[in-house]
């Protein structure tokens, strides 16, 4: 633990002209007294750490000293490719490995490129969760992430949508963060085939000692894309026929939340008619959900079929008019 901290301290000082004890303590997550002891230990080991006294003082390396301890460990190299999603790294318990990897890369850069990491970080940032959401980190995520990295089987307790609980033995292949929700793509050891599990429904996780052999042709992005499309289509169990104005057609994807289904309906739609409106057959989850979604378009959309939904929308429109009168 201390050896890793000493290496990190050297890399920090190599990457910057000088750092105060308070800055080093914050980066290393230790006290300033520990920073002083670590600096003394480095000096005794032959690392030329110099301490400037006074209010503007701090620690620096003298004589152009450069460490050769910049080789990336496997875990550091792997998480470096995830450095654009700092929140996800923190939730999976990989923030320390990512920090060490970034420091080693920074230490290996030419002096003229020292500002490259900070320049990129100040210009690009990935914010995965959607607006108006308060994503919660699943308590068992770090354990699952560890099993994914090490290719170790897990036994889980899983809460189904109907609130019943089951146990599963899984080979965890990959994690996906979708709009602030974590999912595990895994193969059930007793059933075969790959499935998707929500991490917030895990009630227990036990990581096994044995490693499983991954299928070489498994492609996580491709698998997720196919399953996501399959899921999106599976929930659209009914269809409605609507007339929609040009303005309504532009707003329809946002009202329904399904850009793919709306785009396909627009491509197959009839019209425009003499008023410039299109007639669409639109897949929806249910009439209840469709009623609320389509009402949001107001006079830019008319429900044609089914009659029951048309009557519900008309009743809601009359009630709204009475309310505002």
Short mmCIF file of C-alpha atoms in Angstrom, two decimals:
data_model
loop_
_atom_site.label_atom_id
_atom_site.label_comp_id
_atom_site.label_asym_id
_atom_site.label_seq_id
_atom_site.Cartn_x
_atom_site.Cartn_y
_atom_site.Cartn_z
CA UNK A 1 0.00 0.00 0.00
CA UNK A 2 2.76 2.45 1.00
CA UNK A 3 4.94 1.46 -1.95
CA UNK A 4 2.13 2.28 -4.37
CA UNK A 5 1.60 5.61 -2.62
CA UNK A 6 5.31 6.49 -2.85
CA UNK A 7 5.32 5.72 -6.57
CA UNK A 8 2.25 7.88 -7.04
CA UNK A 9 3.92 10.72 -5.15
CA UNK A 10 6.97 10.57 -7.41
CA UNK A 11 4.77 10.55 -10.52
CA UNK A 12 2.78 13.52 -9.26
CA UNK A 13 5.94 15.54 -8.65
CA UNK A 14 7.34 14.48 -12.02
CA UNK A 15 4.19 15.67 -13.77
CA UNK A 16 4.15 19.11 -12.07
CA UNK A 17 6.85 21.68 -11.25
CA UNK A 18 5.99 21.67 -7.54
CA UNK A 19 3.20 20.72 -5.14
CA UNK A 20 2.38 21.82 -1.62
CA UNK A 21 1.98 19.34 1.20
CA UNK A 22 -1.75 20.08 1.23
CA UNK A 23 -2.04 19.34 -2.50
CA UNK A 24 -0.14 16.08 -2.18
CA UNK A 25 -2.18 15.08 0.86
CA UNK A 26 -5.39 15.65 -1.10
CA UNK A 27 -4.18 13.68 -4.12
CA UNK A 28 -2.82 10.80 -2.04
CA UNK A 29 -5.73 10.86 0.44
CA UNK A 30 -3.42 11.00 3.48
CA UNK A 31 -2.46 13.60 6.09
CA UNK A 32 0.21 16.25 5.54
CA UNK A 33 2.29 14.57 8.23
CA UNK A 34 2.23 11.36 6.17
CA UNK A 35 3.33 13.36 3.12
CA UNK A 36 6.33 14.64 5.12
CA UNK A 37 7.29 11.11 6.18
CA UNK A 38 6.89 9.79 2.62
CA UNK A 39 9.09 12.58 1.24
CA UNK A 40 11.78 11.68 3.77
CA UNK A 41 11.53 8.01 2.81
CA UNK A 42 11.93 8.87 -0.88
CA UNK A 43 14.97 11.05 -0.16
CA UNK A 44 16.57 8.25 1.84
CA UNK A 45 15.96 5.90 -1.09
CA UNK A 46 17.85 8.24 -3.44
CA UNK A 47 14.93 10.09 -5.05
CA UNK A 48 15.89 13.80 -5.06
CA UNK A 49 12.79 15.26 -3.41
CA UNK A 50 13.42 18.82 -2.24
CA UNK A 51 11.23 20.66 0.25
CA UNK A 52 10.92 24.45 -0.06
CA UNK A 53 10.09 26.10 3.25
CA UNK A 54 7.76 29.02 3.78
CA UNK A 55 4.27 30.04 2.78
CA UNK A 56 4.91 29.51 -0.95
CA UNK A 57 6.93 26.37 -0.36
CA UNK A 58 6.26 22.82 -1.36
CA UNK A 59 7.87 19.70 -2.75
CA UNK A 60 9.62 19.25 -6.08
CA UNK A 61 12.07 16.98 -7.84
CA UNK A 62 15.49 18.46 -8.56
CA UNK A 63 18.09 17.81 -11.22
CA UNK A 64 15.58 16.86 -13.93
CA UNK A 65 14.92 13.54 -12.18
CA UNK A 66 12.62 11.19 -14.09
CA UNK A 67 11.43 7.81 -12.85
CA UNK A 68 11.33 4.73 -15.04
CA UNK A 69 8.34 3.37 -13.13
CA UNK A 70 5.90 4.29 -15.90
CA UNK A 71 5.03 0.83 -17.22
CA UNK A 72 1.29 0.20 -17.05
CA UNK A 73 -0.03 -2.76 -15.10
CA UNK A 74 -2.71 -4.78 -16.89
CA UNK A 75 -5.54 -3.37 -14.76
CA UNK A 76 -4.28 0.18 -15.32
CA UNK A 77 -4.06 -0.31 -19.07
CA UNK A 78 -7.60 -1.70 -19.18
CA UNK A 79 -9.22 1.07 -17.18
CA UNK A 80 -7.36 3.73 -19.15
CA UNK A 81 -9.77 3.07 -22.00
CA UNK A 82 -12.63 3.96 -19.63
CA UNK A 83 -11.09 7.21 -18.42
CA UNK A 84 -13.76 9.20 -20.27
CA UNK A 85 -16.45 7.94 -17.88
CA UNK A 86 -15.10 8.92 -14.44
CA UNK A 87 -18.42 8.38 -12.71
CA UNK A 88 -18.64 4.80 -13.96
CA UNK A 89 -15.05 4.10 -12.86
CA UNK A 90 -15.81 5.45 -9.40
CA UNK A 91 -18.95 3.33 -9.07
CA UNK A 92 -17.09 0.17 -10.14
CA UNK A 93 -14.29 0.81 -7.63
CA UNK A 94 -11.65 1.38 -10.34
CA UNK A 95 -10.87 5.05 -9.75
CA UNK A 96 -7.48 4.39 -8.12
CA UNK A 97 -6.28 2.22 -11.00
CA UNK A 98 -7.40 4.84 -13.51
CA UNK A 99 -5.66 7.60 -11.57
CA UNK A 100 -2.39 5.62 -11.50
CA UNK A 101 -2.65 4.93 -15.23
CA UNK A 102 -3.20 8.58 -16.06
CA UNK A 103 -0.25 9.60 -13.92
CA UNK A 104 2.05 7.09 -15.64
CA UNK A 105 0.97 8.27 -19.06
CA UNK A 106 1.50 11.90 -18.02
CA UNK A 107 4.95 11.06 -16.66
CA UNK A 108 5.93 9.47 -19.96
CA UNK A 109 4.87 12.46 -22.06
CA UNK A 110 7.29 14.97 -23.48
CA UNK A 111 7.41 18.30 -21.61
CA UNK A 112 5.68 20.01 -24.53
CA UNK A 113 2.71 17.66 -24.16
CA UNK A 114 2.28 17.87 -20.40
CA UNK A 115 -0.92 19.90 -20.69
CA UNK A 116 -2.59 17.42 -23.09
CA UNK A 117 -4.55 15.42 -20.42
CA UNK A 118 -5.92 18.52 -18.69
CA UNK A 119 -6.69 20.21 -22.01
CA UNK A 120 -8.77 17.25 -23.14
CA UNK A 121 -10.53 16.93 -19.77
CA UNK A 122 -11.53 20.59 -19.86
CA UNK A 123 -12.99 20.28 -23.36
CA UNK A 124 -14.87 16.97 -23.36
CA UNK A 125 -16.98 15.29 -20.68
CA UNK A 126 -19.41 12.38 -20.80
CA UNK A 127 -22.52 12.65 -18.63
CA UNK A 128 -24.30 9.30 -19.01
CA UNK A 129 -27.54 9.66 -16.97
CA UNK A 130 -30.57 11.35 -18.48
CA UNK A 131 -31.96 14.67 -17.29
CA UNK A 132 -34.09 14.87 -14.12
CA UNK A 133 -32.80 11.56 -12.83
CA UNK A 134 -31.10 10.73 -9.58
CA UNK A 135 -29.21 7.54 -10.47
CA UNK A 136 -28.31 5.29 -7.55
CA UNK A 137 -25.17 3.19 -7.60
CA UNK A 138 -26.06 -0.48 -6.96
CA UNK A 139 -24.41 -1.58 -3.74
CA UNK A 140 -23.15 -4.82 -5.30
CA UNK A 141 -21.69 -3.21 -8.44
CA UNK A 142 -18.01 -3.29 -7.32
CA UNK A 143 -18.18 -7.04 -6.62
CA UNK A 144 -19.80 -7.72 -9.99
CA UNK A 145 -17.27 -5.47 -11.76
CA UNK A 146 -14.41 -7.38 -10.13
CA UNK A 147 -15.86 -10.67 -11.38
CA UNK A 148 -16.26 -9.23 -14.89
CA UNK A 149 -12.63 -8.10 -15.00
CA UNK A 150 -11.32 -11.43 -13.69
CA UNK A 151 -13.68 -13.70 -15.71
CA UNK A 152 -14.94 -15.34 -12.51
CA UNK A 153 -18.31 -16.99 -12.17
CA UNK A 154 -20.82 -15.57 -9.70
CA UNK A 155 -23.85 -16.79 -7.79
CA UNK A 156 -26.49 -14.12 -7.40
CA UNK A 157 -29.81 -13.53 -5.74
CA UNK A 158 -32.10 -11.79 -8.24
CA UNK A 159 -35.42 -10.04 -7.66
CA UNK A 160 -37.83 -10.49 -10.56
CA UNK A 161 -40.27 -7.77 -11.66
CA UNK A 162 -43.02 -9.64 -9.79
CA UNK A 163 -40.91 -9.26 -6.58
CA UNK A 164 -40.15 -13.00 -6.33
CA UNK A 165 -36.49 -13.94 -5.84
CA UNK A 166 -34.42 -16.59 -7.59
CA UNK A 167 -30.80 -17.73 -7.50
CA UNK A 168 -28.65 -17.84 -10.61
CA UNK A 169 -25.15 -19.01 -11.43
CA UNK A 170 -23.75 -16.71 -14.10
CA UNK A 171 -20.71 -16.16 -16.22
CA UNK A 172 -20.50 -12.34 -16.23
CA UNK A 173 -19.30 -11.11 -19.62
CA UNK A 174 -19.81 -7.36 -19.51
CA UNK A 175 -21.38 -4.35 -17.83
CA UNK A 176 -23.44 -1.69 -19.59
CA UNK A 177 -24.40 1.72 -18.21
CA UNK A 178 -27.58 2.87 -19.95
CA UNK A 179 -29.08 6.24 -18.98
CA UNK A 180 -27.77 5.91 -15.42
CA UNK A 181 -28.88 2.27 -14.98
CA UNK A 182 -26.34 -0.57 -14.77
CA UNK A 183 -26.94 -3.87 -16.58
CA UNK A 184 -24.98 -7.12 -16.60
CA UNK A 185 -24.71 -9.18 -19.78
CA UNK A 186 -24.09 -12.74 -18.68
CA UNK A 187 -24.49 -16.37 -19.62
CA UNK A 188 -26.49 -18.56 -17.24
CA UNK A 189 -24.33 -21.52 -16.35
CA UNK A 190 -27.26 -23.95 -16.15
CA UNK A 191 -29.30 -22.63 -19.09
CA UNK A 192 -26.81 -21.46 -21.69
CA UNK A 193 -27.34 -18.42 -23.86
CA UNK A 194 -26.83 -14.80 -22.90
CA UNK A 195 -29.24 -12.64 -20.93
CA UNK A 196 -29.37 -9.15 -19.49
CA UNK A 197 -29.82 -8.48 -15.76
CA UNK A 198 -30.44 -5.18 -13.97
CA UNK A 199 -27.86 -4.61 -11.24
CA UNK A 200 -30.34 -2.82 -8.97
CA UNK A 201 -32.31 -6.09 -8.72
CA UNK A 202 -29.35 -8.06 -7.36
CA UNK A 203 -29.93 -9.00 -3.73
CA UNK A 204 -26.68 -10.95 -3.20
CA UNK A 205 -23.44 -11.70 -5.05
CA UNK A 206 -20.86 -14.39 -4.31
CA UNK A 207 -17.78 -14.35 -6.54
CA UNK A 208 -16.35 -17.81 -7.25
CA UNK A 209 -12.70 -18.83 -7.30
CA UNK A 210 -12.75 -20.50 -10.72
CA UNK A 211 -12.41 -18.61 -13.96
CA UNK A 212 -14.61 -19.36 -16.94
CA UNK A 213 -13.50 -19.39 -20.57
CA UNK A 214 -15.00 -16.54 -22.55
CA UNK A 215 -16.43 -17.10 -26.00
CA UNK A 216 -13.96 -15.42 -28.32
CA UNK A 217 -16.61 -14.21 -30.75
CA UNK A 218 -18.74 -12.50 -28.08
CA UNK A 219 -19.01 -8.79 -28.93
CA UNK A 220 -20.50 -6.74 -26.08
CA UNK A 221 -21.49 -3.60 -28.07
CA UNK A 222 -23.08 -5.68 -30.82
CA UNK A 223 -24.89 -7.90 -28.31
CA UNK A 224 -26.25 -4.90 -26.39
CA UNK A 225 -27.40 -3.14 -29.55
CA UNK A 226 -29.35 -6.21 -30.66
CA UNK A 227 -30.91 -6.76 -27.22
CA UNK A 228 -31.80 -3.09 -26.81
CA UNK A 229 -33.58 -3.05 -30.16
CA UNK A 230 -35.33 -6.33 -29.34
CA UNK A 231 -36.50 -4.96 -25.98
CA UNK A 232 -37.72 -1.68 -27.49
CA UNK A 233 -39.85 -3.55 -30.00
CA UNK A 234 -41.14 -6.08 -27.48
CA UNK A 235 -42.87 -3.43 -25.38
CA UNK A 236 -44.73 -1.96 -28.38
CA UNK A 237 -47.63 -4.41 -28.35
CA UNK A 238 -50.40 -2.29 -29.92
CA UNK A 239 -50.81 0.06 -32.86
CA UNK A 240 -52.77 3.27 -33.36
CA UNK A 241 -53.57 5.26 -36.51
CA UNK A 242 -53.02 9.01 -36.30
CA UNK A 243 -52.99 12.09 -38.52
CA UNK A 244 -50.14 14.43 -37.73
CA UNK A 245 -49.12 17.89 -38.94
CA UNK A 246 -45.56 18.70 -40.05
CA UNK A 247 -44.92 20.34 -36.68
CA UNK A 248 -46.43 17.35 -34.88
CA UNK A 249 -44.30 14.93 -36.90
CA UNK A 250 -41.18 16.77 -35.76
CA UNK A 251 -42.25 16.56 -32.10
CA UNK A 252 -43.64 13.01 -32.19
CA UNK A 253 -40.33 11.19 -31.43
CA UNK A 254 -39.89 13.24 -28.25
CA UNK A 255 -43.50 12.78 -27.16
CA UNK A 256 -43.30 8.98 -27.44
CA UNK A 257 -39.64 8.57 -26.45
CA UNK A 258 -39.09 6.06 -29.26
CA UNK A 259 -37.23 7.64 -32.15
CA UNK A 260 -36.76 4.38 -34.05
CA UNK A 261 -40.44 3.37 -34.12
CA UNK A 262 -41.53 6.89 -35.10
CA UNK A 263 -38.94 7.12 -37.85
CA UNK A 264 -40.13 3.82 -39.30
CA UNK A 265 -43.78 4.92 -39.08
CA UNK A 266 -42.97 8.18 -40.85
CA UNK A 267 -41.19 6.32 -43.66
CA UNK A 268 -44.23 4.09 -44.19
CA UNK A 269 -46.84 6.81 -43.66
CA UNK A 270 -49.43 7.97 -46.17
CA UNK A 271 -49.62 11.51 -47.48
CA UNK A 272 -49.20 14.33 -47.10
CA UNK A 273 -52.85 15.18 -47.69
CA UNK A 274 -54.23 18.53 -48.90
CA UNK A 275 -53.56 20.01 -45.45
CA UNK A 276 -49.97 18.75 -45.45
CA UNK A 277 -50.73 16.14 -42.77
CA UNK A 278 -49.45 12.54 -42.71
CA UNK A 279 -51.41 9.43 -41.71
CA UNK A 280 -49.30 7.03 -39.65
CA UNK A 281 -49.69 3.59 -38.12
CA UNK A 282 -47.78 4.00 -34.90
CA UNK A 283 -46.72 1.17 -32.52
CA UNK A 284 -47.37 1.94 -28.83
CA UNK A 285 -47.05 0.16 -25.50
CA UNK A 286 -50.73 0.44 -24.61
CA UNK A 287 -53.70 2.74 -25.08
CA UNK A 288 -53.23 4.13 -21.57
CA UNK A 289 -49.65 5.20 -22.28
CA UNK A 290 -50.46 6.36 -25.82
CA UNK A 291 -53.26 8.59 -24.56
CA UNK A 292 -50.93 10.59 -22.34
CA UNK A 293 -48.17 10.75 -24.93
CA UNK A 294 -50.34 11.85 -27.85
CA UNK A 295 -52.26 14.44 -25.84
CA UNK A 296 -48.94 16.26 -25.47
CA UNK A 297 -49.06 17.19 -29.15
CA UNK A 298 -52.36 19.02 -28.75
CA UNK A 299 -53.89 20.23 -32.05
CA UNK A 300 -50.92 18.94 -34.08
CA UNK A 301 -52.16 15.33 -33.95
CA UNK A 302 -55.52 13.59 -34.43
CA UNK A 303 -56.16 10.02 -33.31
CA UNK A 304 -58.13 8.07 -35.94
CA UNK A 305 -58.07 4.48 -34.64
CA UNK A 306 -58.90 2.68 -32.47
CA UNK A 307 -62.21 4.39 -31.72
CA UNK A 308 -61.82 3.81 -27.99
CA UNK A 309 -58.56 5.76 -27.91
CA UNK A 310 -59.99 8.53 -30.11
CA UNK A 311 -62.91 8.91 -27.66
CA UNK A 312 -60.54 9.03 -24.67
CA UNK A 313 -58.40 11.73 -26.25
CA UNK A 314 -61.52 13.71 -27.21
CA UNK A 315 -62.91 13.44 -23.66
CA UNK A 316 -59.60 14.63 -22.23
CA UNK A 317 -59.51 17.55 -24.67
CA UNK A 318 -63.07 18.60 -23.70
CA UNK A 319 -62.23 18.37 -20.01
CA UNK A 320 -59.16 20.52 -20.53
CA UNK A 321 -61.18 23.12 -22.42
CA UNK A 322 -63.74 23.27 -19.62
CA UNK A 323 -60.99 23.66 -17.09
CA UNK A 324 -59.51 26.67 -18.84
CA UNK A 325 -62.90 28.25 -19.59
#
